[in-house]
Short mmCIF file of C-alpha atoms in Angstrom, two decimals:
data_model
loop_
_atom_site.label_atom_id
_atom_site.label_comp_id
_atom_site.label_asym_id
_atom_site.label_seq_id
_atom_site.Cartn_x
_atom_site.Cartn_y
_atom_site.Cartn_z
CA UNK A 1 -3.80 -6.60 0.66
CA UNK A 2 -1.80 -7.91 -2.54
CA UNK A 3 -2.39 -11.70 -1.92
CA UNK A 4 -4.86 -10.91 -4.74
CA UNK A 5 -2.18 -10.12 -7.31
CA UNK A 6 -1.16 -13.92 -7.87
CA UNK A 7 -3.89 -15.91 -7.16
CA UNK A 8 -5.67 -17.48 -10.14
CA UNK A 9 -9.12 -18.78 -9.44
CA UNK A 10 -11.57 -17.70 -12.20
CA UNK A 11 -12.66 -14.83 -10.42
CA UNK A 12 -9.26 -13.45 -9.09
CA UNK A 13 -8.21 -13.81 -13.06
CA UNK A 14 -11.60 -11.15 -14.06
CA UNK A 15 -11.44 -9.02 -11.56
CA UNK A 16 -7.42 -7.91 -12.74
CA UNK A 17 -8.37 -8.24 -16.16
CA UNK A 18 -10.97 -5.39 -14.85
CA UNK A 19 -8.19 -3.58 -13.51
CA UNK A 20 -6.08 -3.27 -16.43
CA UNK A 21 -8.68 -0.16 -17.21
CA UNK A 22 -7.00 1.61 -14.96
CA UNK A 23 -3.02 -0.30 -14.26
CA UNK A 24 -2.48 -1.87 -17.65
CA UNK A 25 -0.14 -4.93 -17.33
CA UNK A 26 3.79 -3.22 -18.16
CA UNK A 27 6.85 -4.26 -18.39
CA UNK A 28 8.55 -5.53 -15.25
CA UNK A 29 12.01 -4.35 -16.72
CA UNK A 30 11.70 -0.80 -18.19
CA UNK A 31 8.03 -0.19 -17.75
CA UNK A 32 6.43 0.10 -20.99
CA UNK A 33 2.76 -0.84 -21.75
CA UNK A 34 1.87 -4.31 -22.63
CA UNK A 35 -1.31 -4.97 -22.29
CA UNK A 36 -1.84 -8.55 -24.18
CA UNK A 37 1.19 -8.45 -25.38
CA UNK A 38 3.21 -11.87 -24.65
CA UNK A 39 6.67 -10.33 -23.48
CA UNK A 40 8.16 -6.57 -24.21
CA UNK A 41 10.23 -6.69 -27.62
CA UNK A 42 12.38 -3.97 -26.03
CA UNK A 43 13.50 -6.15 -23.32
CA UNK A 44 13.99 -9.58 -24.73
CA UNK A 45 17.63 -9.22 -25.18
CA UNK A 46 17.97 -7.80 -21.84
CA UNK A 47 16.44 -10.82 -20.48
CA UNK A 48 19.12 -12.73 -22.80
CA UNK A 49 21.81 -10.83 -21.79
CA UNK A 50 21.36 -10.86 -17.70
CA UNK A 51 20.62 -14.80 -18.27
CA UNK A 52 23.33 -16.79 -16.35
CA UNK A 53 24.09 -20.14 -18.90
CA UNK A 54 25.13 -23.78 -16.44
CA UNK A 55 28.97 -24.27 -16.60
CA UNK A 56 30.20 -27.11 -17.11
CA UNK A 57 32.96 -27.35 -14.27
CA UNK A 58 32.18 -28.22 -10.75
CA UNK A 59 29.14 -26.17 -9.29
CA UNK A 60 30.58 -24.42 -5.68
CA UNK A 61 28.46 -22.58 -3.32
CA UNK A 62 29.15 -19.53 -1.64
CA UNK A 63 30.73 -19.96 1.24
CA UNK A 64 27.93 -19.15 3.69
CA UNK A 65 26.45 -22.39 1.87
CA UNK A 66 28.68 -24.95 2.03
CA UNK A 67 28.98 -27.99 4.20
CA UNK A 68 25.69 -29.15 3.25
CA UNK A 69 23.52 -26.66 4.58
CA UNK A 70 21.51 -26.83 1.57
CA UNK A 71 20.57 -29.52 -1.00
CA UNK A 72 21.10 -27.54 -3.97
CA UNK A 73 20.44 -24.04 -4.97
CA UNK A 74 19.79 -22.06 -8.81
CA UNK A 75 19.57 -18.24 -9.52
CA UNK A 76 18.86 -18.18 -13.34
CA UNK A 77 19.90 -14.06 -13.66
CA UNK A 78 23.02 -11.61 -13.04
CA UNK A 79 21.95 -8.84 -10.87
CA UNK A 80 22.88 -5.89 -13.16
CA UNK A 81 21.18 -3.69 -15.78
CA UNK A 82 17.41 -3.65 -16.18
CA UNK A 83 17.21 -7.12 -13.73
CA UNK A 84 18.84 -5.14 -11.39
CA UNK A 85 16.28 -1.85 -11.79
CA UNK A 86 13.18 -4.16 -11.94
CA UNK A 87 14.19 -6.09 -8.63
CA UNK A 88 14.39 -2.18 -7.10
CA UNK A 89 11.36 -0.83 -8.33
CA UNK A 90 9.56 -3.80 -6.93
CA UNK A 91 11.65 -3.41 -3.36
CA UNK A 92 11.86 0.29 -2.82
CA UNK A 93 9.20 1.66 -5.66
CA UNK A 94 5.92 0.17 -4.23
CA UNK A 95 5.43 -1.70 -7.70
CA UNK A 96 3.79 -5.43 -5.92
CA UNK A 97 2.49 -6.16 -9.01
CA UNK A 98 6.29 -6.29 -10.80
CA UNK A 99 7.33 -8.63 -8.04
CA UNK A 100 4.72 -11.01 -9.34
CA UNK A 101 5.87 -10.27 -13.05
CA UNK A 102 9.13 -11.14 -12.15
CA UNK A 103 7.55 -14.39 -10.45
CA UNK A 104 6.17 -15.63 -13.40
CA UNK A 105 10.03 -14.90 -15.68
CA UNK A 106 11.56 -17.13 -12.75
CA UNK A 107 8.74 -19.77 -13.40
CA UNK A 108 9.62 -19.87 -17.22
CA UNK A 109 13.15 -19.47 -17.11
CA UNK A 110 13.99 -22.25 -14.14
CA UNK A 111 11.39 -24.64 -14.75
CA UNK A 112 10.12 -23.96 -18.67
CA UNK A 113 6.48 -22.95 -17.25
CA UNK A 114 4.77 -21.80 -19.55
CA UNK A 115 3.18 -18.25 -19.07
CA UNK A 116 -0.34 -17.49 -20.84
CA UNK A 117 -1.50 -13.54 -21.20
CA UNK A 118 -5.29 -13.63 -20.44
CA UNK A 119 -6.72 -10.28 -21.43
CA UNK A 120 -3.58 -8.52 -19.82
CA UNK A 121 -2.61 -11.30 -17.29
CA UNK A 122 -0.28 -13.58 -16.67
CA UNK A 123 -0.91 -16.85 -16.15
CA UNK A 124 1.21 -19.79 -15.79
CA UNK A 125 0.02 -23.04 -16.81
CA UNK A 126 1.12 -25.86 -13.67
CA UNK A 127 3.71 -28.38 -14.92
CA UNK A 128 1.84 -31.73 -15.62
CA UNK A 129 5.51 -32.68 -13.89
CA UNK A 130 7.04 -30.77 -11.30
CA UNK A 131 11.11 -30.94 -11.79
CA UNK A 132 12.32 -30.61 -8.78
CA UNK A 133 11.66 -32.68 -5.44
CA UNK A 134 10.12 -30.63 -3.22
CA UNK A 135 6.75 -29.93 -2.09
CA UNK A 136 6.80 -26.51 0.38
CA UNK A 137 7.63 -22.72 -0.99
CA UNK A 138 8.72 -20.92 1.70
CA UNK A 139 10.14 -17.06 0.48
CA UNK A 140 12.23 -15.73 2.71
CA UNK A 141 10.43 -13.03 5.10
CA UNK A 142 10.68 -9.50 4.48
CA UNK A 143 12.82 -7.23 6.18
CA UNK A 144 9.93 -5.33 7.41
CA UNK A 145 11.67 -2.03 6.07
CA UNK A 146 8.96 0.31 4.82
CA UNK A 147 6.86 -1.98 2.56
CA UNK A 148 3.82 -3.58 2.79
CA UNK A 149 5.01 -6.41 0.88
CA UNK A 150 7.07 -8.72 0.91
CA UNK A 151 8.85 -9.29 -2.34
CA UNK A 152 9.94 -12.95 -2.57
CA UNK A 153 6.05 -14.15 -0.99
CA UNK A 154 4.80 -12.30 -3.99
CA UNK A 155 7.35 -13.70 -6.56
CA UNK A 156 6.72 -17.08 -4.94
CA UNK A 157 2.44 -16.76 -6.14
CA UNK A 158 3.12 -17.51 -9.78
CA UNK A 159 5.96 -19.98 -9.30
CA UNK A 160 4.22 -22.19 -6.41
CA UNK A 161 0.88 -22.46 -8.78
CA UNK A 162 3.31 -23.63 -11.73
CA UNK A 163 5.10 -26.06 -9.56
CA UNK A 164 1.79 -26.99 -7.82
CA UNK A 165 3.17 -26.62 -4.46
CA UNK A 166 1.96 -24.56 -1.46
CA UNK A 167 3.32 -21.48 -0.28
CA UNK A 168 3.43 -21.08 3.26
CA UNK A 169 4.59 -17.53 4.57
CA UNK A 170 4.32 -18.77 8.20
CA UNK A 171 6.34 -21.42 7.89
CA UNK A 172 9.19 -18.72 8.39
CA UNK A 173 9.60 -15.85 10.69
CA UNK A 174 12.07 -12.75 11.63
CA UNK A 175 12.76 -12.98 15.40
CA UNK A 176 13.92 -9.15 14.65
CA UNK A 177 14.08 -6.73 12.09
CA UNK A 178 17.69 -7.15 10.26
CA UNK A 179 20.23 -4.88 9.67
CA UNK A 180 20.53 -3.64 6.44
CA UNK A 181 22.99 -5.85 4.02
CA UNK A 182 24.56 -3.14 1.87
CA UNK A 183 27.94 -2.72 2.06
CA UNK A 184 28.53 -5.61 4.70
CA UNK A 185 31.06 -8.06 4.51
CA UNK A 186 30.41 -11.83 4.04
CA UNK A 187 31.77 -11.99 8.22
CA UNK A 188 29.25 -9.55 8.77
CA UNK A 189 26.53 -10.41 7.11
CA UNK A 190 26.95 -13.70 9.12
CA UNK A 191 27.02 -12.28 12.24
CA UNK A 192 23.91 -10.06 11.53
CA UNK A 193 21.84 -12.50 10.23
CA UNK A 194 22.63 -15.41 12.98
CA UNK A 195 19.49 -15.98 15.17
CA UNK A 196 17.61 -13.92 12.81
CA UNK A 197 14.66 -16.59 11.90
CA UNK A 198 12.83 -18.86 13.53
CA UNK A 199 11.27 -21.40 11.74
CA UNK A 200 7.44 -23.01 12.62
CA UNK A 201 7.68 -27.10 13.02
CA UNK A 202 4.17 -27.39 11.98
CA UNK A 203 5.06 -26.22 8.34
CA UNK A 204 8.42 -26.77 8.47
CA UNK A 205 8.81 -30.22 9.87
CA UNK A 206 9.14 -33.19 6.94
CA UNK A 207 8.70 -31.27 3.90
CA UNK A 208 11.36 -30.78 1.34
CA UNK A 209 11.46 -27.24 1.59
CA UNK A 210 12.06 -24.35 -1.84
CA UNK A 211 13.54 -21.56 -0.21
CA UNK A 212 12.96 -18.16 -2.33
CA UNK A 213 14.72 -15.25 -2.51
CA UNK A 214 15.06 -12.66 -4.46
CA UNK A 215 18.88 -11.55 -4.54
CA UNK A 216 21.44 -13.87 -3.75
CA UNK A 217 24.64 -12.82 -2.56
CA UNK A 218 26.88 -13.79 -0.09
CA UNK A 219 24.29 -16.46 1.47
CA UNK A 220 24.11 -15.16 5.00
CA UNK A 221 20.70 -14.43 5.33
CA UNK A 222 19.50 -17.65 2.93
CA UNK A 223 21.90 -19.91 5.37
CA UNK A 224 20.19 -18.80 8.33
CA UNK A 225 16.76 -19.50 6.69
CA UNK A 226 18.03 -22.71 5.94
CA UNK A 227 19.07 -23.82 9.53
CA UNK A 228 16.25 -22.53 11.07
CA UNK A 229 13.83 -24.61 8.60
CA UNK A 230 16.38 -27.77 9.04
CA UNK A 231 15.65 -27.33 13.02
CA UNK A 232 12.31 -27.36 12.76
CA UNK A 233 12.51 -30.60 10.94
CA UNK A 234 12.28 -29.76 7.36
CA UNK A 235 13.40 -32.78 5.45
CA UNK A 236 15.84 -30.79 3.36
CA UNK A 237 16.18 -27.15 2.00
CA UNK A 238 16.87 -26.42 -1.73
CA UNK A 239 17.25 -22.79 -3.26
CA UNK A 240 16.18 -20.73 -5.48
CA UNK A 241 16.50 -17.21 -6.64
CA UNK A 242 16.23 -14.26 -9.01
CA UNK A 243 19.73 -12.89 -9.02
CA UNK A 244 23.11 -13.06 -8.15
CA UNK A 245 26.45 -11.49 -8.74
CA UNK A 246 28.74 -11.94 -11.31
CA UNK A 247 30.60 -13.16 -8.02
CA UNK A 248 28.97 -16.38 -7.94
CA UNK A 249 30.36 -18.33 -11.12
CA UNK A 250 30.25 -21.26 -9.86
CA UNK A 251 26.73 -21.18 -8.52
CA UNK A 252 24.61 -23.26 -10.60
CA UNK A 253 21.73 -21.73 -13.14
CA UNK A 254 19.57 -25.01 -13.54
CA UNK A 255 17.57 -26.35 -10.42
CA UNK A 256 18.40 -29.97 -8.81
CA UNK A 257 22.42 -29.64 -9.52
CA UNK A 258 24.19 -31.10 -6.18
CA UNK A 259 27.21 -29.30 -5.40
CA UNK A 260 30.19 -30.80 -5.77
CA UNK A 261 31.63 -29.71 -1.77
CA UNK A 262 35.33 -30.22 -2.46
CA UNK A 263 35.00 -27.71 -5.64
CA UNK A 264 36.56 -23.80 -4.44
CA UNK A 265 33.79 -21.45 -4.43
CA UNK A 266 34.50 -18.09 -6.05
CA UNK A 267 35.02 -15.17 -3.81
CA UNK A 268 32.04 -13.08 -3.03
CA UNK A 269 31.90 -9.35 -3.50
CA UNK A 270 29.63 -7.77 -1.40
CA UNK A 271 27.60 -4.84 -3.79
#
């Protein structure tokens, strides 16, 4: 029903520039009317603000991701203030449309797409280069909670067309529906979230996989993604996503950064 919302054949692009009539393109942060306008001046030094900057010591991941489960993995934000708000209006509010919004920041502030505003929308222009190495988006599947969305797939539209990769949904599947993360420890969280996806070998098997999520915390559920796409055969599984705690200091903010394994990751706190 809201595949529509990122795809950007001529024809998808005029029909939402139709729509604006009635939903005018807003702000993905604090909601205010855009229309053509290139990005809200109110939110700009949000944006700056909640922006996580690369250190320059070693680069640890969480604990849930070390020992090589992944090949690298990048959240550009801190999940607080109005990146926090716009990442629950687009979970809990049944806003799909600031999900893709929020796609197309990611695209520009991980991999310097650049985003054109076309008569109210957005529209990134593909990366003559693609910077990373990998050639399969795969979000990670929804929790099947109440929405008829799923959050990171819609995210993923915007990004996948400026990386010129596919994005394959199917490639990753919920054996069950999860228990909800809130307020569960990191051994927890592991223990809920083992067994929890199964991965499909014809998607999955030999592509260098970009896993998407939306929030990253602890890593549970993104580790168990990443083993069940590295049984199915992937050829390796690299991360990405929109926020993070403040937790995470050592998790890198650029894509492609190896970790360094022997580095001490900080200790998560679960929020």
């Amino acid at each position: 029903m809201w595949a529509g919302l990122g795809r950007y054949t001529p024809g998808a692009i005029l029909f939402r520039q139709a729509c604006q009539l009635i939903l005018p393109r807003r702000c993905p942060l604090c909601g205010r009317v855009l229309g053509s306008v290139p990005a809200c001046p109110d939110c700009a030094l949000e944006l700056k603000i909640r922006a996580r900057w690369q250190s320059e010591g070693p680069c640890a991941p969480p604990p849930a991701l070390g020992g090589g489960i992944v090949a690298w993995a990048a959240v550009p934000f801190w999940y607080a203030g109005g990146i926090r708000d716009a990442l629950l209006r687009a979970k809990y509010r049944e806003q799909p449309w600031t999900a893709v919004q929020l796609g197309c920041i990611l695209a520009g502030q991980l991999f310097g797409a650049q985003i054109r505003v076309r008569a109210g929308v957005e529209v990134p222009t593909p990366l003559a280069v693609p910077p990373v190495d990998c050639d399969l988006l795969v979000p990670v599947p929804s929790s099947g909670r109440g929405r008829s969305y799923n959050v990171p797939a819609l995210m993923g539209l915007p990004l996948a067309h400026a990386l010129g990769i596919p994005l394959e949904e199917r490639a990753l599947l919920r054996t069950r529906q999860g228990t909800p993360q809130a307020g569960l420890s990191r051994e927890e969280r592991l223990i809920h979230t083992a067994g929890l996806f199964r991965a499909e070998a014809r998607y999955a098997a030999g592509r260098r996989v970009l896993l998407l999520d939306d929030v990253l915390t602890t890593g549970a559920t993104t580790a168990a993604c990443a083993q069940a796409l590295t049984a199915a055969g992937a050829e390796s599984v690299a991360v990405i996503g929109f926020a993070t705690s403040r937790q995470n200091r050592t998790l890198p903010a650029k894509p492609g950064i190896p970790f360094d394994l022997d580095a001490e990751p900080d200790e998560p706190e679960d929020f």
